[in-house]
Short mmCIF file of C-alpha atoms in Angstrom, two decimals:
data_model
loop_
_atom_site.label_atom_id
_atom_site.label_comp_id
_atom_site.label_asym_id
_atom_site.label_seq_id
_atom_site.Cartn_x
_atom_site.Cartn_y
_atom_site.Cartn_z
CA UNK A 1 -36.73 12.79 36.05
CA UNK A 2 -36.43 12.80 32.29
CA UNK A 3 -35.63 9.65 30.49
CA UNK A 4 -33.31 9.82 27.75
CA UNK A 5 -35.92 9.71 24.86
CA UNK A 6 -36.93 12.91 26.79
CA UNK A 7 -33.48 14.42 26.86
CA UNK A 8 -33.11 13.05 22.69
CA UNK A 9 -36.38 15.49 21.99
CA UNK A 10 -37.02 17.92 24.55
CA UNK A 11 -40.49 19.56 24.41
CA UNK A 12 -41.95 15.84 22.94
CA UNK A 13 -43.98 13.59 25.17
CA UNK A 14 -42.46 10.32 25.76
CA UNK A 15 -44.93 7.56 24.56
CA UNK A 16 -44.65 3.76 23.90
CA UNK A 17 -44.89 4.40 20.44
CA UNK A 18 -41.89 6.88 20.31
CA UNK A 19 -39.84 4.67 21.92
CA UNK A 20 -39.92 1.94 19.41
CA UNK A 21 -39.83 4.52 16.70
CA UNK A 22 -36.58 5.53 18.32
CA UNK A 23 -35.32 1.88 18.48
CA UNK A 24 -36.12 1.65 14.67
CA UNK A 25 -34.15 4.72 14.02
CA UNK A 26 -31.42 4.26 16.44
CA UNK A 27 -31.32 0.74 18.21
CA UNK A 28 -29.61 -2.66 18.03
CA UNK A 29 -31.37 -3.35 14.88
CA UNK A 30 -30.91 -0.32 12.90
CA UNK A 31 -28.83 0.42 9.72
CA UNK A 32 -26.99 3.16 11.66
CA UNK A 33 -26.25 0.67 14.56
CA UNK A 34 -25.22 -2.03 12.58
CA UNK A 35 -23.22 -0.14 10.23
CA UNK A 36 -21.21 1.22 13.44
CA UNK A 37 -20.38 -2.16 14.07
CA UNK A 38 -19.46 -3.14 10.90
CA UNK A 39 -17.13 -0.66 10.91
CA UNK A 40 -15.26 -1.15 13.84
CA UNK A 41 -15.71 -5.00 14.17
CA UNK A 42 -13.69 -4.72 10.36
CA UNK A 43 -10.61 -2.10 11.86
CA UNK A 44 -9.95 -4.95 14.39
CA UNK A 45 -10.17 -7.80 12.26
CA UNK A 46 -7.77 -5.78 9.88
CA UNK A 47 -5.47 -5.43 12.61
CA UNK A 48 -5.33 -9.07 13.02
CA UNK A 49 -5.04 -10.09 9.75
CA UNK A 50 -2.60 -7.87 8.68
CA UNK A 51 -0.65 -8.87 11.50
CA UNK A 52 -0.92 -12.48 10.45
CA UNK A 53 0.19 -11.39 6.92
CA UNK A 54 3.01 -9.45 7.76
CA UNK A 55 4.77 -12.45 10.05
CA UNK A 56 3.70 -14.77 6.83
CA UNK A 57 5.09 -12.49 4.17
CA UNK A 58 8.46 -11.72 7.01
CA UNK A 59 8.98 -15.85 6.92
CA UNK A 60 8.47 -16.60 3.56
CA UNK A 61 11.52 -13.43 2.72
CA UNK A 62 13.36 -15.41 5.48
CA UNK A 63 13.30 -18.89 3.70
CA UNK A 64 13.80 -17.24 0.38
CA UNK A 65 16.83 -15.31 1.59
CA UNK A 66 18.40 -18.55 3.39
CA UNK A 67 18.10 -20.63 0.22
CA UNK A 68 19.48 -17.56 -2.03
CA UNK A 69 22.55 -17.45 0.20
CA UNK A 70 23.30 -21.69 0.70
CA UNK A 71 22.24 -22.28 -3.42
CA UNK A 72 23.83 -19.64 -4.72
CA UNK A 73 23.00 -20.31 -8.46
CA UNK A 74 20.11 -22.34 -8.10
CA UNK A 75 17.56 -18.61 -8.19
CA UNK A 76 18.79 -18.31 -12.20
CA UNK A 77 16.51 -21.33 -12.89
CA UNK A 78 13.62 -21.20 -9.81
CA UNK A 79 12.97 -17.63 -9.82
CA UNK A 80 11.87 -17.23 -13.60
CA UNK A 81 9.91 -20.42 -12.87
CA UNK A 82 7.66 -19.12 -10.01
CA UNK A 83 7.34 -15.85 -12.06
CA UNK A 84 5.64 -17.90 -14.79
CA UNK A 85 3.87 -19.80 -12.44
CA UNK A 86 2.48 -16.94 -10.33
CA UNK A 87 1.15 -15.42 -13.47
CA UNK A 88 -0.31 -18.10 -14.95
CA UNK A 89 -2.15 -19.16 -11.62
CA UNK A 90 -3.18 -15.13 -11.12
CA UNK A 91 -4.74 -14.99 -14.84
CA UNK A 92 -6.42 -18.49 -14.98
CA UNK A 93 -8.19 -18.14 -11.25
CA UNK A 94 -7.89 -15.03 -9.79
CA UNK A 95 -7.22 -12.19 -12.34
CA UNK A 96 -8.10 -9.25 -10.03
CA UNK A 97 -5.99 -10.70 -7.90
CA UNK A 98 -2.73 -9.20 -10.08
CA UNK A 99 -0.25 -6.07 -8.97
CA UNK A 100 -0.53 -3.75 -6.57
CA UNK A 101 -4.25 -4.21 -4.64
CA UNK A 102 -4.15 -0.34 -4.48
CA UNK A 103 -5.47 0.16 -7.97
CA UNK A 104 -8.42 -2.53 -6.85
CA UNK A 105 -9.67 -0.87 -4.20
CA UNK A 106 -9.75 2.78 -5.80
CA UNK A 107 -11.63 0.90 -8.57
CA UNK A 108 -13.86 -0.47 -6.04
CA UNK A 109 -15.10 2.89 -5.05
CA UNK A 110 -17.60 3.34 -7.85
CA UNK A 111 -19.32 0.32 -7.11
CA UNK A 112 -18.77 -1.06 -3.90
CA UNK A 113 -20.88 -3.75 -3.15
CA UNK A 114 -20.92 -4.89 -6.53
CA UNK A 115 -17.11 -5.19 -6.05
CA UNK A 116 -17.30 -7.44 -2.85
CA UNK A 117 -18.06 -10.25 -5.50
CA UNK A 118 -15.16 -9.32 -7.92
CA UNK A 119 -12.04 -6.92 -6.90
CA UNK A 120 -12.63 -7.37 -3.26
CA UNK A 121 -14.08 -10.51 -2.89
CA UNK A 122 -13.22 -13.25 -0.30
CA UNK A 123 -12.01 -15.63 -3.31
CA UNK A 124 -9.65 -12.73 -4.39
CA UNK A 125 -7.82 -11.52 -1.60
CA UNK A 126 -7.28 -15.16 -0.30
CA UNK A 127 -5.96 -16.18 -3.59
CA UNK A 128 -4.14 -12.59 -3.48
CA UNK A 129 -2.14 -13.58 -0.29
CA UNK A 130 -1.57 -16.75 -0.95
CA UNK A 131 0.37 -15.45 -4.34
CA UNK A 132 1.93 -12.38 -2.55
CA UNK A 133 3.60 -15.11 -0.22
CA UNK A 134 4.66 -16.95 -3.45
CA UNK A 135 5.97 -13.82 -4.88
CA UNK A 136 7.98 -13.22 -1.80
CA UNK A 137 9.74 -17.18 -1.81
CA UNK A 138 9.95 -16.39 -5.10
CA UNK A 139 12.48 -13.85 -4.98
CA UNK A 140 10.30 -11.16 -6.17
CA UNK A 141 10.66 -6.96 -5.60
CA UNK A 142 7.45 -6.92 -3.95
CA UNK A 143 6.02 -5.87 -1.12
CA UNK A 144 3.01 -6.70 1.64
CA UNK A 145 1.35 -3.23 1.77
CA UNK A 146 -0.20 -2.66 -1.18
CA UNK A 147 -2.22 -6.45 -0.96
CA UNK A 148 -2.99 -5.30 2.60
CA UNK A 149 -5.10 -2.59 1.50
CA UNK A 150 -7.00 -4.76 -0.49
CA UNK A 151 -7.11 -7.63 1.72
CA UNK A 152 -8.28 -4.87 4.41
CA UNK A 153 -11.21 -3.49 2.22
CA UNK A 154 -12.40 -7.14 1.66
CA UNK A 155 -12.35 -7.31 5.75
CA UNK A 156 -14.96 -4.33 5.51
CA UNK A 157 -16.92 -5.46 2.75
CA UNK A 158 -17.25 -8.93 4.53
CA UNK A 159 -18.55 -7.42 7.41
CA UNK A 160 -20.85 -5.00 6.02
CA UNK A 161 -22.10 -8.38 4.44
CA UNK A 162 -22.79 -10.39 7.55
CA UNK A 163 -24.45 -7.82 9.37
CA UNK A 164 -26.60 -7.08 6.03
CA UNK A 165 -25.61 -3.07 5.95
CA UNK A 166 -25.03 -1.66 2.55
CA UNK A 167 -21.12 -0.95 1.95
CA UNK A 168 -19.96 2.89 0.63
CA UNK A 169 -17.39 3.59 -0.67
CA UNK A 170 -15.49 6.46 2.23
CA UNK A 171 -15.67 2.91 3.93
CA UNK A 172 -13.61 1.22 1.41
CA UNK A 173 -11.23 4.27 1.74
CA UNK A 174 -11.02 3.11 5.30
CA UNK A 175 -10.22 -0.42 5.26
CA UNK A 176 -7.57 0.29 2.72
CA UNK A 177 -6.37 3.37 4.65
CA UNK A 178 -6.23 1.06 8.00
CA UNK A 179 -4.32 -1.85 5.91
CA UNK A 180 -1.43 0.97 5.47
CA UNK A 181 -1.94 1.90 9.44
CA UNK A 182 -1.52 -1.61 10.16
CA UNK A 183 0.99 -2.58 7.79
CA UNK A 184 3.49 -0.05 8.95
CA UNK A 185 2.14 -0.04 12.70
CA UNK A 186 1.65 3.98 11.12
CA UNK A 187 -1.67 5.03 12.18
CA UNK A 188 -1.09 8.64 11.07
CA UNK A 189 0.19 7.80 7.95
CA UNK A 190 -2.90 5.29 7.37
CA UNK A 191 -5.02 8.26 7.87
CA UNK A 192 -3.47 11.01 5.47
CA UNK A 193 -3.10 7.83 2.98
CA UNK A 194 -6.80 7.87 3.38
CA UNK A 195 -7.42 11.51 2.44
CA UNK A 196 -4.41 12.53 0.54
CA UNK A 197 -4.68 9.38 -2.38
CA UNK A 198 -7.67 7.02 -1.73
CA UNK A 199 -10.16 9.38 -1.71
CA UNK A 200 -8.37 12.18 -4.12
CA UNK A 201 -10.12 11.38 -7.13
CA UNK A 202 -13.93 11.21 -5.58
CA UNK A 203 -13.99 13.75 -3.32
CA UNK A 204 -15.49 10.96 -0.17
CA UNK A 205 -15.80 12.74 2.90
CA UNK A 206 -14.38 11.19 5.50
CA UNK A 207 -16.52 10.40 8.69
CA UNK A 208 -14.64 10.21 12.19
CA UNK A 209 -16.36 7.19 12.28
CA UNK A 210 -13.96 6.04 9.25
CA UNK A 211 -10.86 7.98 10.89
CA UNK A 212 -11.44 5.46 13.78
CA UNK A 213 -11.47 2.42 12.24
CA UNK A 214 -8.54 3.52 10.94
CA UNK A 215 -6.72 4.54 14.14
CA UNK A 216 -7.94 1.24 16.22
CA UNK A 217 -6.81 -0.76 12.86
CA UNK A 218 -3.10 0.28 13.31
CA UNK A 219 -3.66 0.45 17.43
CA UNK A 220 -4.95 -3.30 17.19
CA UNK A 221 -1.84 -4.21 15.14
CA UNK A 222 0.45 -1.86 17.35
CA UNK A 223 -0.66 -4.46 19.86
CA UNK A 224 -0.59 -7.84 18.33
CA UNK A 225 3.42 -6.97 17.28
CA UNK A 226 4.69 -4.52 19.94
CA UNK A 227 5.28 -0.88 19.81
CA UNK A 228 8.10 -0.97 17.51
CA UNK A 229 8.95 1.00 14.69
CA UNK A 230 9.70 -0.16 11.39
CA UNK A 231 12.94 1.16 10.51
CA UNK A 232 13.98 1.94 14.24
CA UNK A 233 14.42 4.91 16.16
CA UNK A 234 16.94 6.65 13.75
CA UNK A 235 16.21 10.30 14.82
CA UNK A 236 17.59 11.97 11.87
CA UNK A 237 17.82 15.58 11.73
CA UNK A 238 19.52 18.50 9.30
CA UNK A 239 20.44 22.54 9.70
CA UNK A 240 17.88 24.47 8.30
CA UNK A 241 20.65 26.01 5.95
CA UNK A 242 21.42 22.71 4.88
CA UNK A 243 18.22 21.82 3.99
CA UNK A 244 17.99 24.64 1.90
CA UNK A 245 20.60 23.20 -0.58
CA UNK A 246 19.29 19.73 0.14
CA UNK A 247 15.94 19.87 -0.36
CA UNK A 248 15.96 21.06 -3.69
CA UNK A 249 18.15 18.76 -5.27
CA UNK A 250 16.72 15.63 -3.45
CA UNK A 251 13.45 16.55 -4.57
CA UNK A 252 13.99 16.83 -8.28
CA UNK A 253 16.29 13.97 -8.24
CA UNK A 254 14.30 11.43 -6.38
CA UNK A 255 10.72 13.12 -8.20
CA UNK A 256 12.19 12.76 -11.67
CA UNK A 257 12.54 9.03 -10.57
CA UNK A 258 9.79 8.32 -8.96
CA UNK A 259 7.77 9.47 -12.24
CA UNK A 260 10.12 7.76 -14.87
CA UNK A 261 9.09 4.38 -12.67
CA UNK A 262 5.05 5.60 -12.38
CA UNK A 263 5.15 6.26 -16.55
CA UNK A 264 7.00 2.93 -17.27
CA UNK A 265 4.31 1.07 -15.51
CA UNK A 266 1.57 3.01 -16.92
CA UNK A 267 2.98 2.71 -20.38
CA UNK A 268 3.13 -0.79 -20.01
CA UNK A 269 -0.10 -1.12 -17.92
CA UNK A 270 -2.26 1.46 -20.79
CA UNK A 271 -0.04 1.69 -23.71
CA UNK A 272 -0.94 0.40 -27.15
CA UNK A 273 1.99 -0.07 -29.14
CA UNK A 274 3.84 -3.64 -30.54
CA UNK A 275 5.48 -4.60 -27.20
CA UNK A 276 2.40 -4.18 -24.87
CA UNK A 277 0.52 -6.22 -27.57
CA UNK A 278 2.89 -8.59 -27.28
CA UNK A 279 3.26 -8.80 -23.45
CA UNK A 280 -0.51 -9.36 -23.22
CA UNK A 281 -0.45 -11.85 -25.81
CA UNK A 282 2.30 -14.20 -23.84
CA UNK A 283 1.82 -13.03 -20.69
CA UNK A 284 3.43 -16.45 -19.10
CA UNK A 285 6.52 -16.00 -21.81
CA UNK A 286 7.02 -12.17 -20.83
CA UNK A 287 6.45 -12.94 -17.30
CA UNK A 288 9.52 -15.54 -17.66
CA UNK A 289 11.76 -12.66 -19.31
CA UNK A 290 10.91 -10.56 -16.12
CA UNK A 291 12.19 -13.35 -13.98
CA UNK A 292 15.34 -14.07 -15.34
CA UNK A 293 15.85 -10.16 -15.31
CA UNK A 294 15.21 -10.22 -11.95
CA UNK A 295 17.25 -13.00 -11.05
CA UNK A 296 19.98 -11.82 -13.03
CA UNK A 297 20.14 -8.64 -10.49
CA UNK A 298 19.61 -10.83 -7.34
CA UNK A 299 22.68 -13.11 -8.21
CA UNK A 300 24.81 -11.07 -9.04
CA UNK A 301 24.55 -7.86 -6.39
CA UNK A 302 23.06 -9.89 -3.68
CA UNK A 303 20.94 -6.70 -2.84
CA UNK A 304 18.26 -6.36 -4.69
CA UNK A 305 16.03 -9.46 -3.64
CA UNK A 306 12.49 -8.91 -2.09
CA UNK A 307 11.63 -5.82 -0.15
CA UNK A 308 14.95 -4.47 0.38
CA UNK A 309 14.53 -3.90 3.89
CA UNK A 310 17.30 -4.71 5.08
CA UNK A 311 20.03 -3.13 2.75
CA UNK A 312 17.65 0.01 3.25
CA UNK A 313 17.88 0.04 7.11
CA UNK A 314 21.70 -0.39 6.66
CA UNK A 315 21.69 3.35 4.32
CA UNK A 316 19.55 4.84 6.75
CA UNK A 317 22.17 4.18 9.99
CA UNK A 318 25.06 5.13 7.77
CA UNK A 319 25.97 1.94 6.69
CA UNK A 320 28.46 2.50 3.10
CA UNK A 321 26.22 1.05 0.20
CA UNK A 322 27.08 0.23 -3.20
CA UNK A 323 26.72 3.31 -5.72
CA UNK A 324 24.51 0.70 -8.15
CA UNK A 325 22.27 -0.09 -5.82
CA UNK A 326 19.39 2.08 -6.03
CA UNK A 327 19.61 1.53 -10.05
CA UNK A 328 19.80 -1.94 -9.80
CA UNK A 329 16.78 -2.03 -7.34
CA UNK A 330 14.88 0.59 -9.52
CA UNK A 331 15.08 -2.21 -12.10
CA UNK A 332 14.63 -5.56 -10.15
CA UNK A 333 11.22 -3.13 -9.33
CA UNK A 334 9.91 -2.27 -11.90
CA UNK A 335 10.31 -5.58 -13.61
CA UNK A 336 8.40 -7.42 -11.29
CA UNK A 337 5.83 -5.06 -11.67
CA UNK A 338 5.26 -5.12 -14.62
CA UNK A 339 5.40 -8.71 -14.95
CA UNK A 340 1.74 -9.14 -13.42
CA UNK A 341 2.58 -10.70 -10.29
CA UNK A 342 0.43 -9.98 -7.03
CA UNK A 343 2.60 -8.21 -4.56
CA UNK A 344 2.77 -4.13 -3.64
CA UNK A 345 5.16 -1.58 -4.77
CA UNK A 346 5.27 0.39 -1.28
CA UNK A 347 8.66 -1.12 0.93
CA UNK A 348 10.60 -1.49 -2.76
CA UNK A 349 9.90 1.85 -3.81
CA UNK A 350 11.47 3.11 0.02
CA UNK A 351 14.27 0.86 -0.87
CA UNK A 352 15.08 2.48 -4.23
CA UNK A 353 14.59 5.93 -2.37
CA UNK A 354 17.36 4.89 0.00
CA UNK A 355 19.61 4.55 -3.07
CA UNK A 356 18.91 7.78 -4.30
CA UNK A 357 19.43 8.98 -1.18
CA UNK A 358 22.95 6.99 -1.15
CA UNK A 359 23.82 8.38 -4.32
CA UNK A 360 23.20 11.69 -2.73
CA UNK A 361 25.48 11.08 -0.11
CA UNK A 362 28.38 11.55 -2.81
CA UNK A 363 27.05 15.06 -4.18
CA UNK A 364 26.76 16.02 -0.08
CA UNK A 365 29.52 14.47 2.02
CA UNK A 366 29.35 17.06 5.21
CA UNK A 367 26.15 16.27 5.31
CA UNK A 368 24.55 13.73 7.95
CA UNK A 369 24.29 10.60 6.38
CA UNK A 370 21.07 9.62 7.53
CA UNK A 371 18.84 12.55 7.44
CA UNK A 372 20.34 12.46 3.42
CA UNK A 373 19.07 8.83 2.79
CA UNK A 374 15.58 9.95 4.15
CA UNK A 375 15.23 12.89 2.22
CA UNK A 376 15.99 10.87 -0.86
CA UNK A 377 13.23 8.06 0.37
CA UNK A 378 10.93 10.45 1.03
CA UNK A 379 11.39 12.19 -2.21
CA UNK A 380 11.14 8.88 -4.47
CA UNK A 381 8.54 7.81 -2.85
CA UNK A 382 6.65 11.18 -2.86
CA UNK A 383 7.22 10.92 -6.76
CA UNK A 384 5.97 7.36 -6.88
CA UNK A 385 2.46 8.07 -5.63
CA UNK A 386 2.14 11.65 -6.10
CA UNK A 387 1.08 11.53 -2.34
CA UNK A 388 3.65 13.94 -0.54
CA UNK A 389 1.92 14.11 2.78
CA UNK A 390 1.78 10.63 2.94
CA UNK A 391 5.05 10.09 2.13
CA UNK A 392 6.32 12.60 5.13
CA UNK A 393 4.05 10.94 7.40
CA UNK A 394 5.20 7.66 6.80
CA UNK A 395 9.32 8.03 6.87
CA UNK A 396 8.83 10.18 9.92
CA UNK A 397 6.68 7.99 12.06
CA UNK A 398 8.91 4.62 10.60
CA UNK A 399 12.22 6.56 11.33
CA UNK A 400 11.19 8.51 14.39
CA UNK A 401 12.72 11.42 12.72
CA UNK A 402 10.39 14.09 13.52
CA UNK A 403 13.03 17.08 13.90
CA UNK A 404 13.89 16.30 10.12
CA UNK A 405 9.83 17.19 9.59
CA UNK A 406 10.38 20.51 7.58
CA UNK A 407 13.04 19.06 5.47
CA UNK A 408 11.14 16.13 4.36
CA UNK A 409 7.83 18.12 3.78
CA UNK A 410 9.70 20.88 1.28
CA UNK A 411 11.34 17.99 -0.55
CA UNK A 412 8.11 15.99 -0.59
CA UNK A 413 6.54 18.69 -2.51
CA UNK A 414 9.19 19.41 -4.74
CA UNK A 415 9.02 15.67 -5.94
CA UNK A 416 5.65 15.84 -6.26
CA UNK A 417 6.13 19.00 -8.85
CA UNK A 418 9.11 17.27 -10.33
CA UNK A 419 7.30 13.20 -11.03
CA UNK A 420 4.65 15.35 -12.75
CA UNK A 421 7.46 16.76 -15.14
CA UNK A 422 8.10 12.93 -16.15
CA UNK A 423 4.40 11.50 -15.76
CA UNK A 424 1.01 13.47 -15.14
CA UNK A 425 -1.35 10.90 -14.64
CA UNK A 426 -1.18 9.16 -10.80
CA UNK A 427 0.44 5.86 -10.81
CA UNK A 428 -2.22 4.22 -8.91
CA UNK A 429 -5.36 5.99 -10.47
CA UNK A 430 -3.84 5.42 -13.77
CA UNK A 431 -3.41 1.49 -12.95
CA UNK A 432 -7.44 1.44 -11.64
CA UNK A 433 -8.54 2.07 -15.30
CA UNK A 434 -7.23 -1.67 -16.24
CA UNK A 435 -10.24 -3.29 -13.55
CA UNK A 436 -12.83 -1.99 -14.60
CA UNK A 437 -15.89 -3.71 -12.94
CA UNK A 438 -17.29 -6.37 -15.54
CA UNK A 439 -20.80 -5.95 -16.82
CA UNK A 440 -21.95 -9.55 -14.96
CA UNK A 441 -21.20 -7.86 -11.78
CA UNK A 442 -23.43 -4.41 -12.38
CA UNK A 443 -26.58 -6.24 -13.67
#
């Protein structure tokens, strides 16, 4: 009978000796153990806690939207106010805490450990939910998805801490990857998020011990809140002769969009010119201005409020939507953004898409309704984050429109082609350049 140290390295004698070598190398102690367990101890913790930060962020839109509609008015006054508040809060105690959390974690990359004490430390992502939430009663255009994935690659870095394994950075790719997974309940489109933008810029090779953690991420949140999807079972689909004519014009129009929004917030983000100088000068004062834009838009449409959700659900089954919408959303978007606030980009930017889409509808009436709004949400958002793939992944498994698969991925590409016409750096690898890690950090 051959023991398994035996059947590990056939033709070596088994000794005493060898065993504990092989214990070293391989046991409960070792780095390759331990890191193992790291790794998948994080992808179910992220499960939980994005869970838990979806049903906060899904309460705190609930409150917002019941005062909006019973103090009609009253959002002129209190929504500039929180955005000067947020932004004050975010630069005095938790400055890496600000926009997206996307940007942070690709950052993060170069140094990752260092970073667990800086973009994706424990003080950080707990001070970035806590003003995501704000954001949200605020009345911002924000989102939960993009502070997932940084609250998700904190999960991995805090693990990799307590079990005293060095952290890389393909592992970062994964806890952010599994934040999207989780976030959407989109495990596919968690893992193509992973290759297709995270890692673009460094080349990381992805493990299948980092495509699991991603995959038991979104199956641990699949759990937690139900097998539902996120935009419901919509089914869309479109003749391949339509799609022909479709495709093209979706593409271009939703891509030109998607890059005029990447190049505004780069230019405000990067740019060096009298109004970025004086943005970063008054940050509280411009972060004011934002807010009475924004509230401005949400009194007056109605629409335009938070994620957008729920007008974009209503496009997608073929509800009529106002023409304005997707312009007025585009806006109410981008000014948040650029305001400084904590809070993601990701359900907003599907909302705007499903305005483009709706304008759409009026340039192809005999076409079906809903298989137009998704082409124009896949294309904006395609043109967003210059991540096509990603983009089809994620409106097919949140639609459950798989037969419309073909469709989306020619017009995916086409935005891709056509954002680059407006902006040629990526919107999130452009942002990263503004966190760079500080010198006390590296030493």
């Amino acid at each position: 009978m051959k023991l398994p140290f035996d059947r590990l390295m056939p033709g070596k004698r088994w000794t005493p000796a060898r065993y504990r070598a092989l214990l070293r190398a391989r046991g409960p102690r070792s780095v390759q153990f331990r890191t193992r367990v790291a790794i998948l101890t994080g992808a179910i913790l992220i499960g939980i806690v994005a869970t838990a930060f979806a049903q906060a962020a899904d309460w705190a839109a609930g409150v917002f939207n019941h005062y909006a509609q019973n103090r009609h008015w009253w959002p002129l006054i209190t929504t500039p106010l929180m955005f000067m508040g947020l932004v004050w809060l975010t630069r005095r105690y938790a400055p890496f805490a600000r926009g997206s959390g996307i940007p942070q974690v690709i950052a993060s990359q170069a140094e990752p450990n260092d970073a667990t004490k800086t973009l994706i430390s424990p003080r950080t992502v707990a001070a970035k939910a806590a003003l995501t939430i704000g954001a949200v009663l605020g009345g911002a255009s924000v989102g939960r998805e993009g502070p997932t994935v940084q609250i998700a690659a904190a999960v991995m870095g805090l693990t990799h801490r307590f079990v005293r394994v060095p952290l890389r950075g393909g592992v970062l790719i994964a806890g952010g990857a599994a934040g999207v997974a989780a976030a959407f309940n989109t495990p596919l489109a968690g893992l193509m998020f992973a290759i297709e933008e995270l890692a673009s810029a460094y080349e990381q090779r992805v493990t299948l011990l980092v495509l699991a953690a991603i995959v038991i991420a979104g199956m641990v949140a699949q759990s937690v809140q139900g097998d539902y999807i996120y935009f419901g079972v919509i089914g869309a689909h479109m003749p391949l002769l339509s799609a022909l004519l479709v495709a093209p014009v979706a593409g271009i129009a939703g891509g030109m969009a998607g890059g005029l929004f990447s190049r505004t917030l780069l230019a405000m983000a990067l740019g060096r010119n009298v109004v970025t100088a004086w943005t970063r000068a008054n940050p509280v004062k411009f972060a004011g201005l934002c807010g009475c834009v924004v509230a401005l838009l949400g009194v007056f449409t109605g629409l335009t409020w938070g994620t957008g959700y729920s007008a974009a659900r209503a496009m997608i089954v073929g509800v009529d939507a106002p023409l304005w919408f997707g312009p007025a959303k585009f806006l109410a978007t981008a000014t948040t953004a650029i305001a400084g606030l904590p809070g993601g980009i990701f359900a907003p930017s599907l909302a705007v898409g499903a305005g483009v889409g709706n304008l759409l509808r009026e340039v192809f009436p005999g076409e079906p309704a809903s298989a137009i709004v998704i082409l124009g949400m896949v294309a904006y958002f395609a043109g967003v984050v210059r991540a096509p793939l990603t983009a089809v992944i994620i409106l097919s498994e949140t639609t459950a429109s798989r037969g419309l698969m073909l469709p989306m991925f020619a017009t995916a590409f086409i935005a891709d082609a056509a954002s680059q016409w407006i902006c040629r750096e990526k919107l999130y690898h452009g942002l990263s350049q503004t966190f760079a890690m500080p010198a006390a950090a590296k030493a």
